[in-house]
CSV table of C-alpha atoms and ligand atoms in Angstrom, one decimal:
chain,number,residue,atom,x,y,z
A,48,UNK,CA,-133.3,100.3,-132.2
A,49,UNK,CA,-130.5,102.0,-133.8
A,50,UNK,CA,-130.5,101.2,-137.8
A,51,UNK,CA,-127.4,99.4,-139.8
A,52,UNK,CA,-125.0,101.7,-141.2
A,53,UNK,CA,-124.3,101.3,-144.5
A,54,UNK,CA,-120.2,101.1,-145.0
A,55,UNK,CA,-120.1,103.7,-147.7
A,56,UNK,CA,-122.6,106.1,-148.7
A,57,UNK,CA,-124.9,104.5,-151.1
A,58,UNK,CA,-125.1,106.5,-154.5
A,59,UNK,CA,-128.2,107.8,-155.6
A,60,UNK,CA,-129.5,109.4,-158.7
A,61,UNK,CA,-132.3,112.6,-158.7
A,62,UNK,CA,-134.8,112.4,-161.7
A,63,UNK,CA,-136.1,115.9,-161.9
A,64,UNK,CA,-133.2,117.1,-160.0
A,65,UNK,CA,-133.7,120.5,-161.8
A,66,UNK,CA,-137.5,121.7,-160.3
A,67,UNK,CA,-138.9,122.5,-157.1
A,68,UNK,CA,-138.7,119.1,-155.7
A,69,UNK,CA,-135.7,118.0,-156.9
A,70,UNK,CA,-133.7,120.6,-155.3
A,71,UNK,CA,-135.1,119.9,-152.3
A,72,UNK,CA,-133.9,116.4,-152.7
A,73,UNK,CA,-130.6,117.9,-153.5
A,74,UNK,CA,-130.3,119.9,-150.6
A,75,UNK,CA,-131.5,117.5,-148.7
A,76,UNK,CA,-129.2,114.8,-149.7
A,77,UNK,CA,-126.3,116.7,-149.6
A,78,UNK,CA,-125.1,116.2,-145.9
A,79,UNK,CA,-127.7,112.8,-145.5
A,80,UNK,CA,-125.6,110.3,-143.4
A,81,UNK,CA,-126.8,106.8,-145.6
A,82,UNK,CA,-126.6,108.5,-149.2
A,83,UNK,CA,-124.9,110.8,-152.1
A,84,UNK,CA,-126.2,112.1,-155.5
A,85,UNK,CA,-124.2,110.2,-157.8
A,86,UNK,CA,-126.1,111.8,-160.9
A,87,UNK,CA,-128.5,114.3,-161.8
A,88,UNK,CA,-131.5,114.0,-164.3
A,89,UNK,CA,-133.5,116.0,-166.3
A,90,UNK,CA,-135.2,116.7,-169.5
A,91,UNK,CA,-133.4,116.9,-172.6
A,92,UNK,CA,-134.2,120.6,-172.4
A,93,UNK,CA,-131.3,120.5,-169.6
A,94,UNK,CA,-128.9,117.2,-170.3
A,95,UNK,CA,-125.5,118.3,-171.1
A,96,UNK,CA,-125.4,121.3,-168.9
A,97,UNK,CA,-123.7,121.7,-165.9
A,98,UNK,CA,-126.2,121.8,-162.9
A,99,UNK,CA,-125.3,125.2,-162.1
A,100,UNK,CA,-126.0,126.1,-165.5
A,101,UNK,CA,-129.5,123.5,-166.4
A,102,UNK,CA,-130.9,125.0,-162.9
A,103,UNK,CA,-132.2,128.0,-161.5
A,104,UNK,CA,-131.8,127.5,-157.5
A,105,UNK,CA,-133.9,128.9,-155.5
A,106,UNK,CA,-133.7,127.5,-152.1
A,107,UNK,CA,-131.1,128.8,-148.9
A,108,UNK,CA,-128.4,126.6,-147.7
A,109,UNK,CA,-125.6,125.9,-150.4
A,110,UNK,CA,-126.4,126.9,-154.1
A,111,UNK,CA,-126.9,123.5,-156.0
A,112,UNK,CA,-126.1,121.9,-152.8
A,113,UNK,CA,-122.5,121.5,-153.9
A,114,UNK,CA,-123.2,120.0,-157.1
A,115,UNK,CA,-123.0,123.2,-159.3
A,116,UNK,CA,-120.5,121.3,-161.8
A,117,UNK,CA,-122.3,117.8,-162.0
A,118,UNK,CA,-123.4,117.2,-165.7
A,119,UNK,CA,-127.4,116.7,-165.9
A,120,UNK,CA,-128.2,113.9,-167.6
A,121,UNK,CA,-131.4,112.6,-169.7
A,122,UNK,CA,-133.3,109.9,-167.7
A,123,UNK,CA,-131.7,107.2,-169.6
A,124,UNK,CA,-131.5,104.1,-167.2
A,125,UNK,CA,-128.5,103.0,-169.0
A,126,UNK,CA,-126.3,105.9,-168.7
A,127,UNK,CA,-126.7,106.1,-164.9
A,128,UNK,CA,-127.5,102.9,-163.0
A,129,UNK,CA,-128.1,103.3,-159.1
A,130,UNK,CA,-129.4,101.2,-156.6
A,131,UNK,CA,-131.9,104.1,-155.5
A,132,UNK,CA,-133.7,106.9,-157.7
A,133,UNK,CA,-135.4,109.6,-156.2
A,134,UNK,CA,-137.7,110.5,-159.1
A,135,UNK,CA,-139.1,114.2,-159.0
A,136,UNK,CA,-140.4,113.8,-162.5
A,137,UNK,CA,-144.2,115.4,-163.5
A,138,UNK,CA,-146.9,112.4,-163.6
A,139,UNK,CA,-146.5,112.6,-167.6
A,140,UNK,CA,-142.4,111.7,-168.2
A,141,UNK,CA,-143.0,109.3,-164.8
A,142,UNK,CA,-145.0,107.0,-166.7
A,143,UNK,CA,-142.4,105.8,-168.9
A,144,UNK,CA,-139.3,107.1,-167.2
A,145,UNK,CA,-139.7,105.5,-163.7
A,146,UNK,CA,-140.4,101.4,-165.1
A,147,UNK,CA,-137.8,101.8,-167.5
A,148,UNK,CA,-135.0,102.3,-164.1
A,149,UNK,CA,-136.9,99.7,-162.0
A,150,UNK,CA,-136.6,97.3,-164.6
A,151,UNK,CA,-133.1,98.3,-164.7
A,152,UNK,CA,-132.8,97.1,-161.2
A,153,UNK,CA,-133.3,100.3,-159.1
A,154,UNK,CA,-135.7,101.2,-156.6
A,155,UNK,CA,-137.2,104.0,-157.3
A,156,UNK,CA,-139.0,106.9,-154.7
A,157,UNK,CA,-141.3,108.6,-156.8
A,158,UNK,CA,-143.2,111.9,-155.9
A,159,UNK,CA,-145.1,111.3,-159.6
A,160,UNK,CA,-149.0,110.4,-159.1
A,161,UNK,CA,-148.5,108.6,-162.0
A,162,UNK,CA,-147.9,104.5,-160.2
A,163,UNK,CA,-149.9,105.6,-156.7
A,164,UNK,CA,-153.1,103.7,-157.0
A,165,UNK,CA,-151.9,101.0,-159.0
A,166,UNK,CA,-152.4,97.6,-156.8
A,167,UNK,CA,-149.0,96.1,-156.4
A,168,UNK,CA,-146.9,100.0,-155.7
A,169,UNK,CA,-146.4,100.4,-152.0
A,170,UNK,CA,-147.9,104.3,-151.2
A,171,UNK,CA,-145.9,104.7,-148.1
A,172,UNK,CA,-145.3,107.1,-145.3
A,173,UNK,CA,-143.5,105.1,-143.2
A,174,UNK,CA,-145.2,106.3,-140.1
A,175,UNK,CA,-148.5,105.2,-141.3
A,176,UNK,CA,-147.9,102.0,-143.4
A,177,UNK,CA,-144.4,100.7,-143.1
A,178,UNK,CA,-146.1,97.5,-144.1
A,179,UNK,CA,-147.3,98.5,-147.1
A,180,UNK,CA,-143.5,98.0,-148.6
A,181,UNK,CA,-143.9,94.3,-148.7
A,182,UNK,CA,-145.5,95.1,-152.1
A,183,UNK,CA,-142.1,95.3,-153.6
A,184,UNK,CA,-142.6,91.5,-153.8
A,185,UNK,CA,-145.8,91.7,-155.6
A,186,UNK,CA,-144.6,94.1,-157.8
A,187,UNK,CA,-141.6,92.7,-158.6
A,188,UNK,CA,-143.0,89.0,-159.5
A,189,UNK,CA,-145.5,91.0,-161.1
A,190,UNK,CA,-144.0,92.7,-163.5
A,191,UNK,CA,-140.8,90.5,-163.4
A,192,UNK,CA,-138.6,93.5,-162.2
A,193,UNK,CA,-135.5,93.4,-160.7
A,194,UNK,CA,-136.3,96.7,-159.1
A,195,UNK,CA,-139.4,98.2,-158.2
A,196,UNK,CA,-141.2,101.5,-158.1
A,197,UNK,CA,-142.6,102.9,-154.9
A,198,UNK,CA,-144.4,106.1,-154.4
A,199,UNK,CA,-145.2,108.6,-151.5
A,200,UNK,CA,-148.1,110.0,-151.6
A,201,UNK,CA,-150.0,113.5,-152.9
A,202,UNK,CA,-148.4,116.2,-150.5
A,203,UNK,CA,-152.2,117.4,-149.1
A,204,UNK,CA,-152.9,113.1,-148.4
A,205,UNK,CA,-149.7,112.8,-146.9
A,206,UNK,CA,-150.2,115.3,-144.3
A,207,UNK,CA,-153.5,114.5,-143.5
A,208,UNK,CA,-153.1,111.0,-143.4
A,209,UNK,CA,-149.9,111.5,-140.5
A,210,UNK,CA,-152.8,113.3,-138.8
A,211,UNK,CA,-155.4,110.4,-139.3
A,212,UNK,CA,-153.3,107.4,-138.7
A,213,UNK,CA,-153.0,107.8,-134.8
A,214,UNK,CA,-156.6,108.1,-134.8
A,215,UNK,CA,-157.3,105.0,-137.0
A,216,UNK,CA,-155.5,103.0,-135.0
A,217,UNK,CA,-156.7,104.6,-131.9
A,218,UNK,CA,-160.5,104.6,-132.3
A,219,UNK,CA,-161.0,103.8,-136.2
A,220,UNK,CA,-161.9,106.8,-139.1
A,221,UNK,CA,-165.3,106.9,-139.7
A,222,UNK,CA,-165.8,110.3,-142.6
A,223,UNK,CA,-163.2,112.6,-142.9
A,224,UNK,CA,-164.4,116.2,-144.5
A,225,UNK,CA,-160.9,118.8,-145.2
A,226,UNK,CA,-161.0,122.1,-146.9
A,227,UNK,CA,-157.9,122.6,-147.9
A,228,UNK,CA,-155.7,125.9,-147.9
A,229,UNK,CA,-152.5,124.6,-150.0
A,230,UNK,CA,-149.0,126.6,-150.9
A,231,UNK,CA,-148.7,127.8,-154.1
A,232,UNK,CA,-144.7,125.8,-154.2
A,233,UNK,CA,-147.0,122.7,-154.7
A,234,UNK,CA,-148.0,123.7,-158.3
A,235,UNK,CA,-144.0,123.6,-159.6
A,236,UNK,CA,-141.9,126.3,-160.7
A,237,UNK,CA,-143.2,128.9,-161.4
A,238,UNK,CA,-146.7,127.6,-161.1
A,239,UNK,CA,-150.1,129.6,-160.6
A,240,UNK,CA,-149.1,133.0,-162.3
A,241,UNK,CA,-148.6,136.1,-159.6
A,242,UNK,CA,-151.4,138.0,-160.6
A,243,UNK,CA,-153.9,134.9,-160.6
A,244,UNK,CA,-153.0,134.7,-156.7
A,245,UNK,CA,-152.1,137.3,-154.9
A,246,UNK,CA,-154.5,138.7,-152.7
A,247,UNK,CA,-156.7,135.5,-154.1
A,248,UNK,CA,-158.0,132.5,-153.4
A,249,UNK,CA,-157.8,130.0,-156.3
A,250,UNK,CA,-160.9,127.2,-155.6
A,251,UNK,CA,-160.0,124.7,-157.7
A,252,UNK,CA,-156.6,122.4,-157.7
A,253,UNK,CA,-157.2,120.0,-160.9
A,254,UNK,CA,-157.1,116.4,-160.0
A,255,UNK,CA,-156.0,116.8,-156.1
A,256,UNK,CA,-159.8,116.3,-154.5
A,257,UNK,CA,-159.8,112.6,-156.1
A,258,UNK,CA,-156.2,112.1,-155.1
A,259,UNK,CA,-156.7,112.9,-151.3
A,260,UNK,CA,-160.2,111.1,-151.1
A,261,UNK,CA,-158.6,108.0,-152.6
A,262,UNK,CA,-155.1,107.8,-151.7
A,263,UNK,CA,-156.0,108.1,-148.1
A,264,UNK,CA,-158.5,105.0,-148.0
A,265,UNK,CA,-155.3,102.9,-149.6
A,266,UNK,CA,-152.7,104.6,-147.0
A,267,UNK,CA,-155.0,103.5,-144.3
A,268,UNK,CA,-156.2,99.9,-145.6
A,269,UNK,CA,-154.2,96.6,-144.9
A,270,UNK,CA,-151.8,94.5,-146.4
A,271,UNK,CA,-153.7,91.4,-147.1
A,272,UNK,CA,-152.1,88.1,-148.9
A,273,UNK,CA,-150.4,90.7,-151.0
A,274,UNK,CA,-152.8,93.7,-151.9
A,275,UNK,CA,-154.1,96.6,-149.8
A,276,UNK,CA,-157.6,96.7,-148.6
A,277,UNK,CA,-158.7,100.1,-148.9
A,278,UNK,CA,-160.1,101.7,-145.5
A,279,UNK,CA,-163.8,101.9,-145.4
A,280,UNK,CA,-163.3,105.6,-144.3
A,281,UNK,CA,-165.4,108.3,-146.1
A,282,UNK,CA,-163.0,111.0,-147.2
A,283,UNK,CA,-164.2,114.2,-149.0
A,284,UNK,CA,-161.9,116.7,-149.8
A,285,UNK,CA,-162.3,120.5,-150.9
A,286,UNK,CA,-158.9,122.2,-152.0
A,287,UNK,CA,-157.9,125.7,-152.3
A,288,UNK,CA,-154.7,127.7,-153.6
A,289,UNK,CA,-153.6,130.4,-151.4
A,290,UNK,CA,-150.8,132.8,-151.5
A,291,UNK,CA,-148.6,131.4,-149.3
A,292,UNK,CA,-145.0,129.7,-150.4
A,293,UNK,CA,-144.6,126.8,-148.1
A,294,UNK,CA,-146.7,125.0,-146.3
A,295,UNK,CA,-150.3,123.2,-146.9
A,296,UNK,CA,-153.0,124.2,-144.2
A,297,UNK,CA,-156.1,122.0,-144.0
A,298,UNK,CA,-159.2,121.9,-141.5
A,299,UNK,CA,-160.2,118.7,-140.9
A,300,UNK,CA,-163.5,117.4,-139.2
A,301,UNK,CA,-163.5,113.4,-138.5
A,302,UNK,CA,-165.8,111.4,-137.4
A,303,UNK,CA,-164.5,108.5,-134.8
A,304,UNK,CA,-166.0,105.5,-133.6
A,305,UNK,CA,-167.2,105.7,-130.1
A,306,UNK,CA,-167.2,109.6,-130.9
A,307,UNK,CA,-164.2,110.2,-128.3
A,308,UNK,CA,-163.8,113.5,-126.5
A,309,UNK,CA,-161.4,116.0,-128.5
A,310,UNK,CA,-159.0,115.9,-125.3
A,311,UNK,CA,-159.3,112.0,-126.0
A,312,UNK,CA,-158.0,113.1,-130.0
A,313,UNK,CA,-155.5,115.4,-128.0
A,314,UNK,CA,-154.2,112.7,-126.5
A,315,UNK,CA,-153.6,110.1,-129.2
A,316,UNK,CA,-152.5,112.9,-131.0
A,317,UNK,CA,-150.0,114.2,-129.1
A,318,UNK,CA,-148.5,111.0,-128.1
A,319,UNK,CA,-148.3,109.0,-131.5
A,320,UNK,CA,-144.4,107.7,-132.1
A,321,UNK,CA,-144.3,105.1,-135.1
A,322,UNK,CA,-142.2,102.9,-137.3
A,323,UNK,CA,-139.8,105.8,-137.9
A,324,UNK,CA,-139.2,106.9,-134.6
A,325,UNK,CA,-138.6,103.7,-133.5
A,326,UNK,CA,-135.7,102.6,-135.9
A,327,UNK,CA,-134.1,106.2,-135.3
A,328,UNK,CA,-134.2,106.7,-139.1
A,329,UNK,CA,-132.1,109.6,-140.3
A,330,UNK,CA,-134.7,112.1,-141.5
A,331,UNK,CA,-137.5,111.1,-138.9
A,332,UNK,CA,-138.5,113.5,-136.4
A,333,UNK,CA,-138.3,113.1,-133.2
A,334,UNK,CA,-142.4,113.6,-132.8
A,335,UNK,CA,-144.7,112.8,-136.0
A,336,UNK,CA,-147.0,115.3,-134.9
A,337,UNK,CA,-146.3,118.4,-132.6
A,338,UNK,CA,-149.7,119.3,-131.2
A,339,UNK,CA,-150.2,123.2,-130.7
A,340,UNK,CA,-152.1,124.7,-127.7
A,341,UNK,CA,-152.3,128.7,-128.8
A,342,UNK,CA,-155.4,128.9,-130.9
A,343,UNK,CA,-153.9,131.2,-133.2
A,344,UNK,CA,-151.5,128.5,-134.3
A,345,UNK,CA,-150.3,126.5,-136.6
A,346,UNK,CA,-149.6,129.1,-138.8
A,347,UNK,CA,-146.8,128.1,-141.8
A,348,UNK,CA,-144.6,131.5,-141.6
A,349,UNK,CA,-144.3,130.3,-137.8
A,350,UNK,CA,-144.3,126.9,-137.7
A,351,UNK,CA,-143.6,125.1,-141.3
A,352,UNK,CA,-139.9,124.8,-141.0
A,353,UNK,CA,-139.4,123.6,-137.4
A,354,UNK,CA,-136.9,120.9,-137.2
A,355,UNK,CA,-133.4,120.5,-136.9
A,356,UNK,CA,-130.8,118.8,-139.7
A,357,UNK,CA,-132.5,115.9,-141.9
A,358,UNK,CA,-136.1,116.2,-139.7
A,359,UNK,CA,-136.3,120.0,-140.8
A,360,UNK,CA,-140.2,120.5,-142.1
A,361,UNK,CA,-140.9,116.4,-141.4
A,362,UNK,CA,-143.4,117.3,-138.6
A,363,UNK,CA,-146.8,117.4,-138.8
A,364,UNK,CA,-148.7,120.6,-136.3
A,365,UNK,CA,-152.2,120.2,-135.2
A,366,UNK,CA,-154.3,122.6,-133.3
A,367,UNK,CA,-157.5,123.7,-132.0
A,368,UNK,CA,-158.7,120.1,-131.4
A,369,UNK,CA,-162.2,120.5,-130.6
A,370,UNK,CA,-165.6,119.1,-130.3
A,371,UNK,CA,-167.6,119.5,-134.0
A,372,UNK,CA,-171.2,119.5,-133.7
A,373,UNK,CA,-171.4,117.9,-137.2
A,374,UNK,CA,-168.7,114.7,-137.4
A,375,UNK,CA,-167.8,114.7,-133.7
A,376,UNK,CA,-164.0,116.2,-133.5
A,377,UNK,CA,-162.3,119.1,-135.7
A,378,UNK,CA,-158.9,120.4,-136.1
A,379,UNK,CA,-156.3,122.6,-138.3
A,380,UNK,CA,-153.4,121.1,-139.7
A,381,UNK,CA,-150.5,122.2,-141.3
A,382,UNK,CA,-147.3,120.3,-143.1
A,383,UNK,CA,-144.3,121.1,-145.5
A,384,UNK,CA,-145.7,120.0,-148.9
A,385,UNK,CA,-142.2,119.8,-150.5
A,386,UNK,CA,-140.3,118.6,-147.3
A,387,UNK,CA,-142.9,116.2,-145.6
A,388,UNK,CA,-145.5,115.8,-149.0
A,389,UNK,CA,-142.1,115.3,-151.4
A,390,UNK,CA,-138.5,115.4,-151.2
A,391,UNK,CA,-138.5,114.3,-147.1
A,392,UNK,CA,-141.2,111.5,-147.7
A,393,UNK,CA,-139.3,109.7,-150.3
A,394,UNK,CA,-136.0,109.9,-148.8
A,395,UNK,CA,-137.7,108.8,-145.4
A,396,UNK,CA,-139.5,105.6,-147.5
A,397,UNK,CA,-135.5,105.0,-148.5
A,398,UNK,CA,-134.4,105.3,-145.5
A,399,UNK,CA,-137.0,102.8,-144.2
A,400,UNK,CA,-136.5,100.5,-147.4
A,401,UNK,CA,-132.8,100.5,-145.8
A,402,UNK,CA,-133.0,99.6,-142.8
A,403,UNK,CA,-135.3,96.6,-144.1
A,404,UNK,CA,-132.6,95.5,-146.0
A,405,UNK,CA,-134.6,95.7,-149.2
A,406,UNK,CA,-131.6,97.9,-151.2
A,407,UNK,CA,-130.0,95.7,-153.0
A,408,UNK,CA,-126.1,97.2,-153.3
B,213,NAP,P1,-141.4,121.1,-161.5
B,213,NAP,O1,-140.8,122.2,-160.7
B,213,NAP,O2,-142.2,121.5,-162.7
B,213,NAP,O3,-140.1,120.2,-162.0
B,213,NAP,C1,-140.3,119.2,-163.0
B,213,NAP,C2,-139.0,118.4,-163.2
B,213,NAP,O4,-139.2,117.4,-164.2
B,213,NAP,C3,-137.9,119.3,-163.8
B,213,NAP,O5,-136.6,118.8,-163.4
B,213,NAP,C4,-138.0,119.0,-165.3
B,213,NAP,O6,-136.7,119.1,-166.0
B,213,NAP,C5,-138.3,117.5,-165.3
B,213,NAP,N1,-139.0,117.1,-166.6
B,213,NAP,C6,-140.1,117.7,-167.2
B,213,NAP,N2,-140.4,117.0,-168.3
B,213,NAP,C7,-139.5,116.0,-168.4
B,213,NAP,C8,-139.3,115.0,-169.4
B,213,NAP,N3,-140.1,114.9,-170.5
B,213,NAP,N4,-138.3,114.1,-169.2
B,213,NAP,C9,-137.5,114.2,-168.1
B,213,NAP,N5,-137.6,115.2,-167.2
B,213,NAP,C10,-138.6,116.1,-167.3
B,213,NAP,O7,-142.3,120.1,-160.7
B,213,NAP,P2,-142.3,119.8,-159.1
B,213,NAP,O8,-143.2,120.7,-158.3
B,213,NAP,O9,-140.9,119.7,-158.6
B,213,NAP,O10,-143.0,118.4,-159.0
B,213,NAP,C11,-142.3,117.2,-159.4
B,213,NAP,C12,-143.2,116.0,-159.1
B,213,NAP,O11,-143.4,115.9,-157.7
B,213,NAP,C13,-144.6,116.1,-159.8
B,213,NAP,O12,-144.9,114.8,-160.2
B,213,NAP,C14,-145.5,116.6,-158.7
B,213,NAP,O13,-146.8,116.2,-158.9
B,213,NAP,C15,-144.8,115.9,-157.5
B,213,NAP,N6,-145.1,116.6,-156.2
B,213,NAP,C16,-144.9,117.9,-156.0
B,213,NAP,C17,-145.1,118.5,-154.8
B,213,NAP,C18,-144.9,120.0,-154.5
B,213,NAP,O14,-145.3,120.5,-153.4
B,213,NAP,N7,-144.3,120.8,-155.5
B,213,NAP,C19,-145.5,117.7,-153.7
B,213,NAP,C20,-145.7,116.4,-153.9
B,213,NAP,C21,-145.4,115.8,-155.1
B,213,NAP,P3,-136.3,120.5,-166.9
B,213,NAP,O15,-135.9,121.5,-165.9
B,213,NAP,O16,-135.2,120.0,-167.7
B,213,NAP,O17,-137.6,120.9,-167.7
């Protein structure tokens, strides 16, 4: 099923467009197919300044992905309407920044924590819950919005949940233990200090336990006469800081009903397509998850970036699936937190929103 084309690019504006994720959003759109950065926000620490000038780039490809002369704006609905925001903004500035443009009448793809549990936002990864965007209509009679906000989720839930949802549907998630080992690029720019983790290991990443324990029981529930059902799935969650840049490994142990072999979890692994696959969306890739068979992989210096174009770092690697004598099956993951757990998830939930028709132009 090949997705509508829309006649013109459809102009976007980037909240945020001047930190870690919001280049990546600007990188990412620059060359996207369906869409092109209208305008560029930021705080008023940067509005008035050229891009080139507001924002330090520090990503390959083109500097400022072409925009180097755009004027960054404050996040002032008024001054730049859109049909679709991609909002990049920390959970603080979200709160009152990201209503204020859907009540303006965008919709808005937030990274931001700050709307993810609240019972009528959609927190989609279009692979797992495509569904789940029906709660635009909630939201918007809710909260009489001509727009509406909706989130991805926490870059460490999103990967893990792209592992889990095969196996939900599969065989159902029973408990769900992860020790995480996540990139320092998650924390922002310029995030933990150098000598706090090199050659470390930092045991403690405030707030992101709860998220991943809770985030992935309402990624996994059901759309029921408009609100999700959270799964019943036990989820506990230890996360770490390491010293790598890109890329969020976690061990995972599950536990499945009918305790399946792991070549059974191989299996439903390996051969998972979805929502996204199916429509052919832009940034998709061409396999959700791309299962590894050397037991000295995935590794992120090897394996984070693989892709090609707009599905660059959108994959999800599992290895080492194996029998574990305490929940039943264990693997490693690993996924791009500011690709697949950011910029790529909320331009994927566009794209998806798209080809719905839910973009009102
Ligand atoms: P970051 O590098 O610190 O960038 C923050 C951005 O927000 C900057 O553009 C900054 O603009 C802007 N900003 C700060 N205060 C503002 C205000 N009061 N009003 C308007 N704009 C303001 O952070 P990040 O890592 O890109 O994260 C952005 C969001 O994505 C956060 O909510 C984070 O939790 C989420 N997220 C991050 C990752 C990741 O792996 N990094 C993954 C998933 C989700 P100035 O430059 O003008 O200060």
């Amino acid at each position: 099923m090949t997705p509508p084309q829309p006649r013109q690019r459809i102009p976007v504006t980037v909240l945020g467009a001047t930190g870690v994720v919001g280049q990546r959003f600007v990188r990412r759109l620059a060359n996207h197919p369906w869409f092109r950065v209208d305008h560029l926000a930021a705080s008023e620490r940067s509005a008035g300044q050229r891009y080139g000038e507001a924002c330090a780039w520090r990503l390959g490809g083109e500097p400022h992905g072409g925009l180097a002369d755009l004027e960054v704006r404050a996040c002032d609905p008024s001054a730049a309407p859109a049909p679709i925001v991609f909002s990049a903004l920390d959970s603080g500035p979200a709160k009152e920044i990201e209503p204020a443009y859907a009540r303006a009448g965008s919709l808005v793809f937030s990274n931001a924590s700050a709307f993810r549990m609240a019972v009528d936002v959609p927190l989609l990864v279009p692979e797992v819950n495509a569904d789940h965007l029906d709660l635009v209509d909630v939201q918007r009679e809710a909260r009489d919005w001509s727009g509406a906000i909706v989130t991805n989720p926490n870059c460490t839930s999103t990967v893990l949940v792209m592992a889990l949802a095969p196996l939900h549907r599969a065989f159902g998630v029973e408990k769900v233990f992860v020790a995480t080992m996540q990139a320092t690029s998650g924390a922002g720019y310029p995030g933990v200090p150098s000598l706090d983790i090199l050659s470390n290991v930092v045991p403690h990443i405030s707030g992101e336990e709860e998220k991943v324990e809770t985030e992935t029981q309402k990624m996994l529930g059901t759309l029921q006469m408009g609100r999700i059902v959270p799964a019943a799935a036990t989820v506990s969650a230890m996360c770490h800081r390491v010293p790598v840049i890109d890329g969020h490994t976690e061990a995972v142990s599950v536990q499945l009903r009918g305790n399946p072999a792991p070549e059974e979890v191989a299996e439903a692994l390996r051969t998972w397509s979805s929502v996204p696959q199916e429509m052919q969306l832009p940034s998709a890739p061409t396999r959700p998850i791309l299962l590894h068979g050397e037991p000295s992989r995935p590794q992120p210096r090897l394996d984070v970036e693989y892709g090609e174009g707009a599905a660059q770092g959108m994959a999800v690697h599992v290895g080492r699936v194996r029998r574990c004598p305490m929940l039943g099956v264990k693997f490693t993951l690993l996924g791009h937190n500011t690709e697949r757990g950011a910029a790529g998830a909320s331009v994927l939930n566009a794209e998806l929103a798209h080809a719905r028709g839910r973009i009102s132009l």
